[in-house]
Short mmCIF file of C-alpha atoms and ligand atoms in Angstrom, two decimals:
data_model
loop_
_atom_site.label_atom_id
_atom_site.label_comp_id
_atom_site.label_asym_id
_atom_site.label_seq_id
_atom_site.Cartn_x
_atom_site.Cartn_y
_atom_site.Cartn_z
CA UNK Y 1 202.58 112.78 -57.28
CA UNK Y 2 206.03 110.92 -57.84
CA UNK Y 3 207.05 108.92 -54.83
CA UNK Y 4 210.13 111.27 -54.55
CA UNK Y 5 207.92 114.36 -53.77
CA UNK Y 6 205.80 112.94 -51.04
CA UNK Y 7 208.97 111.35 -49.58
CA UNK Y 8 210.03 114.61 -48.76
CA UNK Y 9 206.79 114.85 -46.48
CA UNK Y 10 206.76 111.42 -45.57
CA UNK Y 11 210.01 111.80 -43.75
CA UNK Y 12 208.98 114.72 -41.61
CA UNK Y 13 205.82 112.95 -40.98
CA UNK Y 14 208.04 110.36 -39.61
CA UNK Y 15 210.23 112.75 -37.27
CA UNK Y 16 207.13 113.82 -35.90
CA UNK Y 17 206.02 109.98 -35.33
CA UNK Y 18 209.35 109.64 -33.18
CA UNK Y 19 208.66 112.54 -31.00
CA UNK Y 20 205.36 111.75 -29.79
CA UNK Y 21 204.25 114.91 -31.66
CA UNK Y 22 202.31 113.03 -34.60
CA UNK Y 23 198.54 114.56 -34.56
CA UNK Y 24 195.69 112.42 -36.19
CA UNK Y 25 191.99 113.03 -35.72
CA UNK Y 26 189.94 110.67 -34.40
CA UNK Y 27 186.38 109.38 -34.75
CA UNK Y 28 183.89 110.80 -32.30
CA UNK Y 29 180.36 110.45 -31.01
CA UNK Y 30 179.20 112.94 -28.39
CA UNK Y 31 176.40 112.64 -25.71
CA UNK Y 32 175.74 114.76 -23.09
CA UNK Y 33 178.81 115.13 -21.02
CA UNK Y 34 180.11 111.85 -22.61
CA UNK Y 35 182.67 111.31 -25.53
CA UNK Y 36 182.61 108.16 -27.23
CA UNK Y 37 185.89 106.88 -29.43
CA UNK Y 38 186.84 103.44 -31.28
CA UNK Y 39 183.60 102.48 -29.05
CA UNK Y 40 184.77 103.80 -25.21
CA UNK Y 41 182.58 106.08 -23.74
CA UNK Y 42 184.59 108.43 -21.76
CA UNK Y 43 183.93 111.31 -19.46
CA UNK Y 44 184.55 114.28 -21.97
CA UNK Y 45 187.01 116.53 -20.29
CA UNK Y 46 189.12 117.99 -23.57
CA UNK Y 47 185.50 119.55 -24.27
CA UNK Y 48 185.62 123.74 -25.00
CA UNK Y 49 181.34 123.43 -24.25
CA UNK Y 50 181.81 125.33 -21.06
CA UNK Y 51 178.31 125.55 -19.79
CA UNK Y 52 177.32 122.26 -21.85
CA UNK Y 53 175.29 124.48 -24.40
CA UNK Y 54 176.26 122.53 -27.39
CA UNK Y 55 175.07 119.54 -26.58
CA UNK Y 56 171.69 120.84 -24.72
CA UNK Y 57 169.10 119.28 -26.69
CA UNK Y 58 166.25 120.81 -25.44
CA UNK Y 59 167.82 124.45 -26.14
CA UNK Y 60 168.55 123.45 -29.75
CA UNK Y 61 164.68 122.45 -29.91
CA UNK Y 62 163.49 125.45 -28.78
CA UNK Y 63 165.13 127.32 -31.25
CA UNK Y 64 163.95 125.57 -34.52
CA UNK Y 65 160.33 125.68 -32.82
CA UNK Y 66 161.02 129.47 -33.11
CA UNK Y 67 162.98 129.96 -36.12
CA UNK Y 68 160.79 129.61 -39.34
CA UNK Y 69 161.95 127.51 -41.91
CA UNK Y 70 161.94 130.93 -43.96
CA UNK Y 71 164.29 132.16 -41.71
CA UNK Y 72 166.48 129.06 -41.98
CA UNK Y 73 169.28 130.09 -44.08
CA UNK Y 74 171.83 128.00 -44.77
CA UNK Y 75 174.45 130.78 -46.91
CA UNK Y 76 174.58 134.39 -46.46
CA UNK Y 77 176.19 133.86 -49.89
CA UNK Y 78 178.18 136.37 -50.21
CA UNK Y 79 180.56 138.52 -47.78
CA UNK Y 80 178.30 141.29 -45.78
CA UNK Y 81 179.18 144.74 -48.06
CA UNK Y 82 177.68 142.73 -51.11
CA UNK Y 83 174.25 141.38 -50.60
CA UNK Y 84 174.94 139.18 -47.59
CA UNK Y 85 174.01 141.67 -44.78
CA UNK Y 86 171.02 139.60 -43.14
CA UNK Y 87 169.29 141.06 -40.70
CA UNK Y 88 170.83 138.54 -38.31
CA UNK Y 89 174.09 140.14 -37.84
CA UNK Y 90 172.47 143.30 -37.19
CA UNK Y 91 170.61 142.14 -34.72
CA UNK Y 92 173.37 140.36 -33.02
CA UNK Y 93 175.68 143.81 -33.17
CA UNK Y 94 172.43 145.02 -31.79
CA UNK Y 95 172.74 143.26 -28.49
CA UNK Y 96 175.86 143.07 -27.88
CA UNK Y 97 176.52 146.67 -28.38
CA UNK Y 98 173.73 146.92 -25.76
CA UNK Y 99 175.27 144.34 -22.83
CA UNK Y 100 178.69 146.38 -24.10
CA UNK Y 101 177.97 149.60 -22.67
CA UNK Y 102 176.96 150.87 -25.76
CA UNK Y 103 180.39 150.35 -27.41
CA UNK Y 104 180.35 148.94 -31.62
CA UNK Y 105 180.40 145.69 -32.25
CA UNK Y 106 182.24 144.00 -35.26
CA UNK Y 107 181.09 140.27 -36.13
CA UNK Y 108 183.63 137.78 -37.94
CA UNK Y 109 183.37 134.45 -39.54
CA UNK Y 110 185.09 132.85 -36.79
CA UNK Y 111 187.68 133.59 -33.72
CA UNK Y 112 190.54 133.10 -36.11
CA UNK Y 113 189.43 134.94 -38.73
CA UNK Y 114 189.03 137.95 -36.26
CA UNK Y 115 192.81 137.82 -34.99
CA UNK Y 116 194.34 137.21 -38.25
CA UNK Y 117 192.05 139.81 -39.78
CA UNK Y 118 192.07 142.96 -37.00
CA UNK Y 119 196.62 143.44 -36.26
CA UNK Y 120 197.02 143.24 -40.06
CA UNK Y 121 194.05 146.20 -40.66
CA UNK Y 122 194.58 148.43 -37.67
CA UNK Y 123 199.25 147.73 -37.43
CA UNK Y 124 201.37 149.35 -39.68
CA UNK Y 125 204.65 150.66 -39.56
CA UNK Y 126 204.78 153.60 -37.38
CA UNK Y 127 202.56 150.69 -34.74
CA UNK Y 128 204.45 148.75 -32.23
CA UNK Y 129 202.88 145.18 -31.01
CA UNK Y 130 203.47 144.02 -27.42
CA UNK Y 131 202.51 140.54 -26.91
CA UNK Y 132 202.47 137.95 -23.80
CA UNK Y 133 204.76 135.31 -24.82
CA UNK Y 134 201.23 132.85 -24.85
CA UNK Y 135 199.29 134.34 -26.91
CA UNK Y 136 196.80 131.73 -29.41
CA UNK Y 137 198.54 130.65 -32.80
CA UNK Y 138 195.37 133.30 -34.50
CA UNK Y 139 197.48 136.52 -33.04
CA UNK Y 140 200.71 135.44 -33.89
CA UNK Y 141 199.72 134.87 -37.20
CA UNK Y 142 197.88 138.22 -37.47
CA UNK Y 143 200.94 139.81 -36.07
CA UNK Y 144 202.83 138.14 -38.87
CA UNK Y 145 201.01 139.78 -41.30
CA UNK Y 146 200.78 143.18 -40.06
CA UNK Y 147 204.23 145.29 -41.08
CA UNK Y 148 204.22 146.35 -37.21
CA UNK Y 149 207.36 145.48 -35.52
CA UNK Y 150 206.90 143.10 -32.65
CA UNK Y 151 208.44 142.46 -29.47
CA UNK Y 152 207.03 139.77 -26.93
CA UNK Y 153 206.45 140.23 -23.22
CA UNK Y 154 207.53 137.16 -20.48
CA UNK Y 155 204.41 135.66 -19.70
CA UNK Y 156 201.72 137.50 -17.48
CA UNK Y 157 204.81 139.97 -16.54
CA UNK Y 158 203.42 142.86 -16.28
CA UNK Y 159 206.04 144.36 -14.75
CA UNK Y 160 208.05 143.22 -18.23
CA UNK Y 161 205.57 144.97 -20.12
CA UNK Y 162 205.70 148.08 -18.48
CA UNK Y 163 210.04 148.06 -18.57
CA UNK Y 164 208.43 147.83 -22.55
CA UNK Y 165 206.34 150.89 -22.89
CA UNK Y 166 208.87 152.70 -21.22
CA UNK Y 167 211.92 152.10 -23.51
CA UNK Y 168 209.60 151.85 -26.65
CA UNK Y 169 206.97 155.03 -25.91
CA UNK Y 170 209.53 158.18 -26.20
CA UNK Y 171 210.47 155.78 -30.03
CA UNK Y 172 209.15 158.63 -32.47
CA UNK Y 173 209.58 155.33 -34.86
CA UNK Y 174 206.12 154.53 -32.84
CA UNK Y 175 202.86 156.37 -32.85
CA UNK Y 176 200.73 153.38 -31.95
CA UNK Y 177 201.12 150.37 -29.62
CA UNK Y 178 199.22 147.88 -29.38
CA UNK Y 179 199.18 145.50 -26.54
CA UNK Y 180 198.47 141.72 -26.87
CA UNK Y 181 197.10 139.62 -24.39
CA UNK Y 182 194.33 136.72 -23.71
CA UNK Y 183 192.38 137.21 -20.70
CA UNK Y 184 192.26 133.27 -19.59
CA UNK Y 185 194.87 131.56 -21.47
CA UNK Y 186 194.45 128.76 -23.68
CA UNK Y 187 196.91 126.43 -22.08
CA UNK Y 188 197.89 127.24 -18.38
CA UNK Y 189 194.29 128.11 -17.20
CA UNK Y 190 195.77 131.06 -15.94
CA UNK Y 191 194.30 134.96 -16.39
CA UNK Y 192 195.78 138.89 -16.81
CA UNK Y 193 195.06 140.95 -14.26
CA UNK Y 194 192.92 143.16 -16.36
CA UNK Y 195 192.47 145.62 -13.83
CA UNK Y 196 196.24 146.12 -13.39
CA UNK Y 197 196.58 146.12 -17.42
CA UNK Y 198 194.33 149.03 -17.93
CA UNK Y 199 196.05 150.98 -14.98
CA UNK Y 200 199.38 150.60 -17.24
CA UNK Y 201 197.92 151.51 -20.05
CA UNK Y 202 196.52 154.75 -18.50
CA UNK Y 203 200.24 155.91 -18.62
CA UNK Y 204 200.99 155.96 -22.05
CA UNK Y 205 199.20 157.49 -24.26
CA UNK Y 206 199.86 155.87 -27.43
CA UNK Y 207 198.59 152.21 -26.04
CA UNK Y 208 195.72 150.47 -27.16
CA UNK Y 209 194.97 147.20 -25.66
CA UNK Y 210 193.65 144.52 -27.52
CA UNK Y 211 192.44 141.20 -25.20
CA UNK Y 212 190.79 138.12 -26.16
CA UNK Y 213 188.51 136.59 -24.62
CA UNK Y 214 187.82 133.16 -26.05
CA UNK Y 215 187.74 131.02 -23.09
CA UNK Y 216 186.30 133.51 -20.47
CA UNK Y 217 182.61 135.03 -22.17
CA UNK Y 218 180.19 132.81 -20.84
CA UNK Y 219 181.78 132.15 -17.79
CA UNK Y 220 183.15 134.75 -16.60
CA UNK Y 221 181.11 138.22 -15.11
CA UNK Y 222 177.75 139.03 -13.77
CA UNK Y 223 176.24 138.33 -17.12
CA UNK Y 224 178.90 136.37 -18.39
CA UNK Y 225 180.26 138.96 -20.21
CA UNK Y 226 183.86 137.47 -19.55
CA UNK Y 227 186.24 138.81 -17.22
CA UNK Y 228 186.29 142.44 -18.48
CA UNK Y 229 182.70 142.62 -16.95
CA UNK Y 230 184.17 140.76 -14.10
CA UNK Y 231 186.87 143.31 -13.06
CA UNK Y 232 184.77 145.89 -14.38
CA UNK Y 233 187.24 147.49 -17.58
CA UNK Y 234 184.32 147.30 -20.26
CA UNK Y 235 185.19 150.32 -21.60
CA UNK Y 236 188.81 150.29 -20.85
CA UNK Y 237 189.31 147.70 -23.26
CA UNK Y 238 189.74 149.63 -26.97
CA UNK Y 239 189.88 146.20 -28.48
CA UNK Y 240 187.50 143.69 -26.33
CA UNK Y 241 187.48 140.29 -28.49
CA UNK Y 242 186.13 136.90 -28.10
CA UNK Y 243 184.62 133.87 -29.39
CA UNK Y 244 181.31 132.04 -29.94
CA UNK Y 245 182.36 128.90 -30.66
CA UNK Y 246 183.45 127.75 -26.72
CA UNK Y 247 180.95 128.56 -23.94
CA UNK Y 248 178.28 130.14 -26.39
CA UNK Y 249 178.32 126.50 -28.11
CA UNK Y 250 178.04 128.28 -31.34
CA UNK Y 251 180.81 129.62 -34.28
CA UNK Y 252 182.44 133.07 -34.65
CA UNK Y 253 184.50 135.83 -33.64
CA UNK Y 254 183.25 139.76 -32.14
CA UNK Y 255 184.87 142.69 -31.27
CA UNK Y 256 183.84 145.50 -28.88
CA UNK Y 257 185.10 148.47 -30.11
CA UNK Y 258 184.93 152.40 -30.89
CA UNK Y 259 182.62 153.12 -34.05
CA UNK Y 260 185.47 154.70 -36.05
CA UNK Y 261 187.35 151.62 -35.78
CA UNK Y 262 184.23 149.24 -36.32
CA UNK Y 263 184.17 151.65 -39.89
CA UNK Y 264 187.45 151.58 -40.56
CA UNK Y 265 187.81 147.31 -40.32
CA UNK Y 266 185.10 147.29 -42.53
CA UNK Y 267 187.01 148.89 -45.29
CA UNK Y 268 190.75 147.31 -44.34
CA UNK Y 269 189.89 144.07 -42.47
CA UNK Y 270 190.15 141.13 -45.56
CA UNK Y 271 189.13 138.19 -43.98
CA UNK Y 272 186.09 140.32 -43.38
CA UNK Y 273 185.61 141.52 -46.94
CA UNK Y 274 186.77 138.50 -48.99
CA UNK Y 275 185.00 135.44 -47.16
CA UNK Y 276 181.60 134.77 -47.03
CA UNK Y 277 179.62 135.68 -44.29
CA UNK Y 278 178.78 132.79 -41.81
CA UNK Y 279 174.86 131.51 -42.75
CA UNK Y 280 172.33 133.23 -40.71
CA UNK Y 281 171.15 130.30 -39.19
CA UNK Y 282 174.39 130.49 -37.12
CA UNK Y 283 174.06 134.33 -36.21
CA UNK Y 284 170.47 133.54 -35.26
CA UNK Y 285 171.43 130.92 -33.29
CA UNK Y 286 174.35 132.71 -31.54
CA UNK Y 287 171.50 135.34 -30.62
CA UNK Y 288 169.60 132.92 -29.05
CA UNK Y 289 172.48 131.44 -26.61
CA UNK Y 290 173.85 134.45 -25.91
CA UNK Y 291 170.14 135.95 -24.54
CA UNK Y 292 169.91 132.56 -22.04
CA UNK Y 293 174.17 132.97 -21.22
CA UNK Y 294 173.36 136.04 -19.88
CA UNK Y 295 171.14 134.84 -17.04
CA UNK Y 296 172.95 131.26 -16.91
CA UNK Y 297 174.57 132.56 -13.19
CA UNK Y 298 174.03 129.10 -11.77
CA UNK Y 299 176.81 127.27 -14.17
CA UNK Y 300 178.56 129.41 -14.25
CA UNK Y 301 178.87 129.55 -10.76
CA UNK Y 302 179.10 125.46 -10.79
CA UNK Y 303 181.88 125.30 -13.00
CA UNK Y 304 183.90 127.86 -10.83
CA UNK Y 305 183.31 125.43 -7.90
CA UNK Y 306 184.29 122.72 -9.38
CA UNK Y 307 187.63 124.28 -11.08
CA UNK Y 308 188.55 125.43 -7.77
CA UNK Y 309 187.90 121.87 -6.47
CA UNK Y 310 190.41 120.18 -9.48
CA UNK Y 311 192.74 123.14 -9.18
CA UNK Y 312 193.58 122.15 -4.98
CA UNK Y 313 193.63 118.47 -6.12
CA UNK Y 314 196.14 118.66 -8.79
CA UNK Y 315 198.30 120.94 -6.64
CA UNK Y 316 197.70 118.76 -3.60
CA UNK Y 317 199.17 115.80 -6.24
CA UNK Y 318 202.66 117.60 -6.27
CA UNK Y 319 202.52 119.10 -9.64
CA UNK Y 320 202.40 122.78 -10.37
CA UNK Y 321 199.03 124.21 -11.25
CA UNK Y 322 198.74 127.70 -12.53
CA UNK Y 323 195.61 127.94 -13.30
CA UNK Y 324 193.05 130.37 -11.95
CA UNK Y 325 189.69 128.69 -13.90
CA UNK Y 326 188.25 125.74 -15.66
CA UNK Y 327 191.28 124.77 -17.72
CA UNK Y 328 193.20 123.18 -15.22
CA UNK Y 329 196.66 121.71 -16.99
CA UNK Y 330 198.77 119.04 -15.31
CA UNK Y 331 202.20 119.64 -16.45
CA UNK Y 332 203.79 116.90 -17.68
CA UNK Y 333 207.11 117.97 -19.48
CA UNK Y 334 208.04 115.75 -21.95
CA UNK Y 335 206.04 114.42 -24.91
CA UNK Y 336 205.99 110.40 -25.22
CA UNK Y 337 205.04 110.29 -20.85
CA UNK Y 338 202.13 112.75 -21.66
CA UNK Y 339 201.00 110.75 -24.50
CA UNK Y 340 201.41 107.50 -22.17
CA UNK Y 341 199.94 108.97 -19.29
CA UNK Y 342 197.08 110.22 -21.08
CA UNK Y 343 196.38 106.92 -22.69
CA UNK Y 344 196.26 105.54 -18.98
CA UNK Y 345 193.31 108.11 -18.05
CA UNK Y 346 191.45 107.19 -21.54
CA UNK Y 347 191.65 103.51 -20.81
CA UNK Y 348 190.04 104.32 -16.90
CA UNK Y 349 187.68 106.77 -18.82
CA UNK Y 350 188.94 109.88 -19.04
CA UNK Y 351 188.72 111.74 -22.06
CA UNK Y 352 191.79 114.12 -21.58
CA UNK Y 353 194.13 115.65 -24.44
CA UNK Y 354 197.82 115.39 -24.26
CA UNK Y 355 199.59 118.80 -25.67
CA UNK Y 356 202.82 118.96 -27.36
CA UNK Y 357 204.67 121.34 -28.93
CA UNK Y 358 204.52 123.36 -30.72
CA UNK Y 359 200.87 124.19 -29.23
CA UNK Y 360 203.05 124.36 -25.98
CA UNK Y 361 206.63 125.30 -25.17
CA UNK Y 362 209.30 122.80 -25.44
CA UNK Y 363 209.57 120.47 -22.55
CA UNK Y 364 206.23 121.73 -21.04
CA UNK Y 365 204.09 118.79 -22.60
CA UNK Y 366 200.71 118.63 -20.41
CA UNK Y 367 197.28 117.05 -19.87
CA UNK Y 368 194.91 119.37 -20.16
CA UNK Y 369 191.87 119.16 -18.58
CA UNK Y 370 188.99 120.96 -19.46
CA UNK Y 371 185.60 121.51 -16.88
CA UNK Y 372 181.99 121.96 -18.48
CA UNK Y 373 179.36 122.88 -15.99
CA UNK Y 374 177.95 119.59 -16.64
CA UNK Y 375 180.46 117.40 -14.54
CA UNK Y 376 178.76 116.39 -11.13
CA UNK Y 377 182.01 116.89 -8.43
CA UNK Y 378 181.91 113.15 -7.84
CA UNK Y 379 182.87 112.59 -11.83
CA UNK Y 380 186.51 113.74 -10.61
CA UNK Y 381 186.87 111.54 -7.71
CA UNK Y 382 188.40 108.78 -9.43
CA UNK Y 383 190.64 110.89 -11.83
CA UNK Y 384 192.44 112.35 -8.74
CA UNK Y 385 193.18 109.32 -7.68
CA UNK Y 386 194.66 108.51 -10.80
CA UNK Y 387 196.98 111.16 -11.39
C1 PLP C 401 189.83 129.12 -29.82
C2 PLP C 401 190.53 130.42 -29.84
C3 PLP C 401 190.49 131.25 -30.96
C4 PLP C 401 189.91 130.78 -32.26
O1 PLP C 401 188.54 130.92 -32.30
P1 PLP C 401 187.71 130.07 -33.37
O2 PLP C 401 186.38 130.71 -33.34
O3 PLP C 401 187.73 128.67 -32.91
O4 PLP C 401 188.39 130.23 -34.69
C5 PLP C 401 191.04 132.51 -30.87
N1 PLP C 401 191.65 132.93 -29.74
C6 PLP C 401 191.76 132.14 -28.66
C7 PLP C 401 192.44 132.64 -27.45
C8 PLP C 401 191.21 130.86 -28.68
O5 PLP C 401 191.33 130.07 -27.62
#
């Protein structure tokens, strides 16, 4: 490449350099509830291993004591509808159909996989998408490339929303919408009121509601079916989606859904049909932490205590808090002071993320502090303090 072509990215590189925004991985060694980096062991409180699953090595020893090494594979090979429908997936629809009420479940590769893969399958034309203004980088982009149009609700306004579905619903232009919306939300910790969601939808009758809910299965509900079991809208929901690679401290995407449109995804969806299925070690070992995350009531119940506890403290420091559950941001606002201030909390032990934009809104620039039911109450003392 000619020095004049990778100028051209050298420059913006630069820009980004200037605004604090520049993003570089780093080199990390995990233990426990610890993060180590460049050789400081820190607290680890950027960590998305809400019950501390992921690094449980007892659980990960139980389950290659009971998974054969025939059963160990590594590539499914191929995508599902050729030959790489293991019996693993199955069994995984299998139970989760069964915690689900009996609804279909749909397995994907991954969480963003699923959102890019589902609007762009199930949207067309004659669809409208309503979206809270926060929705995860994965829906936008599936909303990108679905030919619905798209229109974008304040955030958490439900009242918005509904001023929405009243000027859009008499549209003839629209004989589907489909509303947007995360149940916990990636960045402000804060949730939908699901049970006020699926009373608005209830009124129109051409809405279908799509929620994901990444950060809240695991930790969220009797069984920790997320907060859909919680407020009790299981089959409410006509697209109920979520992740495995957060609290069930595993990889991939499902959806809860009617059979027609589990069938019809499986002949439209094309991250689903072009890409590989995930190996079946994964699927087997998903199965196996979602069976103990059902009955895991005690962490969940500690990291709800504890997010409560943070949540007062940060509020009680002067700075707004919005959040409702274990991601508990301290809003910052601008870019180079979060970096700085972040850097402080490292250096006293504190593994917490700074987040910029464009992950955030312009002049919003936070810490973000994540909980994992393995933090002891007394771990947050000092951090308090700090802030
Ligand atoms: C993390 C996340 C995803 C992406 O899931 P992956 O399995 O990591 O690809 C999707 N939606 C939301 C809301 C998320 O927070």
């Amino acid at each position: 490449m000619s020095k004049h072509l990778l100028d051209h990215f050298a420059v913006q590189l630069d820009a980004l350099k200037q605004q604090g925004n520049l993003r570089q991985f780093t080199h990390n060694r995990q233990q426990g509830r610890y993060i180590t980096i460049n050789h400081q062991k820190m607290l680890n409180l950027a960590s998305n291993d809400y019950l501390g699953l992921a690094s449980d090595l007892q659980l990960r020893e139980q389950f290659f004591d009971e998974t054969p090494n025939d059963q160990r594979w590594m590539s499914a090979s191929s995508s599902r509808l050729l030959t790489g429908n293991f019996p693993e997936y199955e069994q995984l629809e299998a139970s989760l159909s069964q915690v689900f009420h009996g609804r279909s479940a749909l397995l994907f590769n991954s969480g963003y996989h699923m959102n890019i893969g589902i609007l762009p399958a199930l949207a067309d034309s004659k669809t409208l998408i309503l979206a809270d203004k926060l929705i995860h980088a994965s829906m936008i982009d599936g909303i990108r490339l679905s030919t619905a149009k798209y229109v974008r609700y304040r955030h958490n306004d439900l009242a918005h929303l509904t001023q929405l579905l009243q000027k859009y619903h008499e549209d003839d232009a629209f004989e589907r919408i489909i509303v947007v919306t995360e149940s916990i939300f990636s960045m402000d910790g804060d949730e939908t009121d699901l049970a006020e969601l699926v009373q608005i939808k209830k009124q129109f009758s051409k809405v279908l509601l799509y929620v994901d809910e990444a950060h809240a299965i695991g930790v969220r509900g009797e069984q920790g079916l997320g907060c859909a079991e919680q407020y009790n809208v299981i089959d409410d929901i006509d697209l109920l989606v979520g992740t495995f690679g957060k609290a069930m401290a595993s990889i991939g995407g499902y959806l809860i859904c009617h059979p027609i449109i589990r069938d019809y995804l499986i002949n439209a969806m094309r991250p689903l049909i072009f890409s590989t299925a995930q190996p079946p070690i994964c699927v087997a070992w998903t199965e196996f932490i979602f069976k103990k995350v059902l009955v895991f009531k005690d962490q969940r119940q500690h990291l709800q205590q504890i997010s409560q506890n943070l949540q007062q403290a940060v509020q009680s420091k002067g700075f707004d808090c919005p959040s409702t559950s274990h991601i508990v941001p301290v809003i910052i606002g601008e870019s180079a002071q979060t970096v700085a201030k972040a850097q402080v909390l490292q250096n006293a032990g504190f593994y917490i993320m700074p987040v910029r934009p464009p992950t955030v809104p312009k002049d919003s620039s936070r810490l973000r502090i994540s909980l994992t039911a393995q933090i002891h109450p007394s771990d947050l003392d000092q951090l308090v303090t700090l802030l």
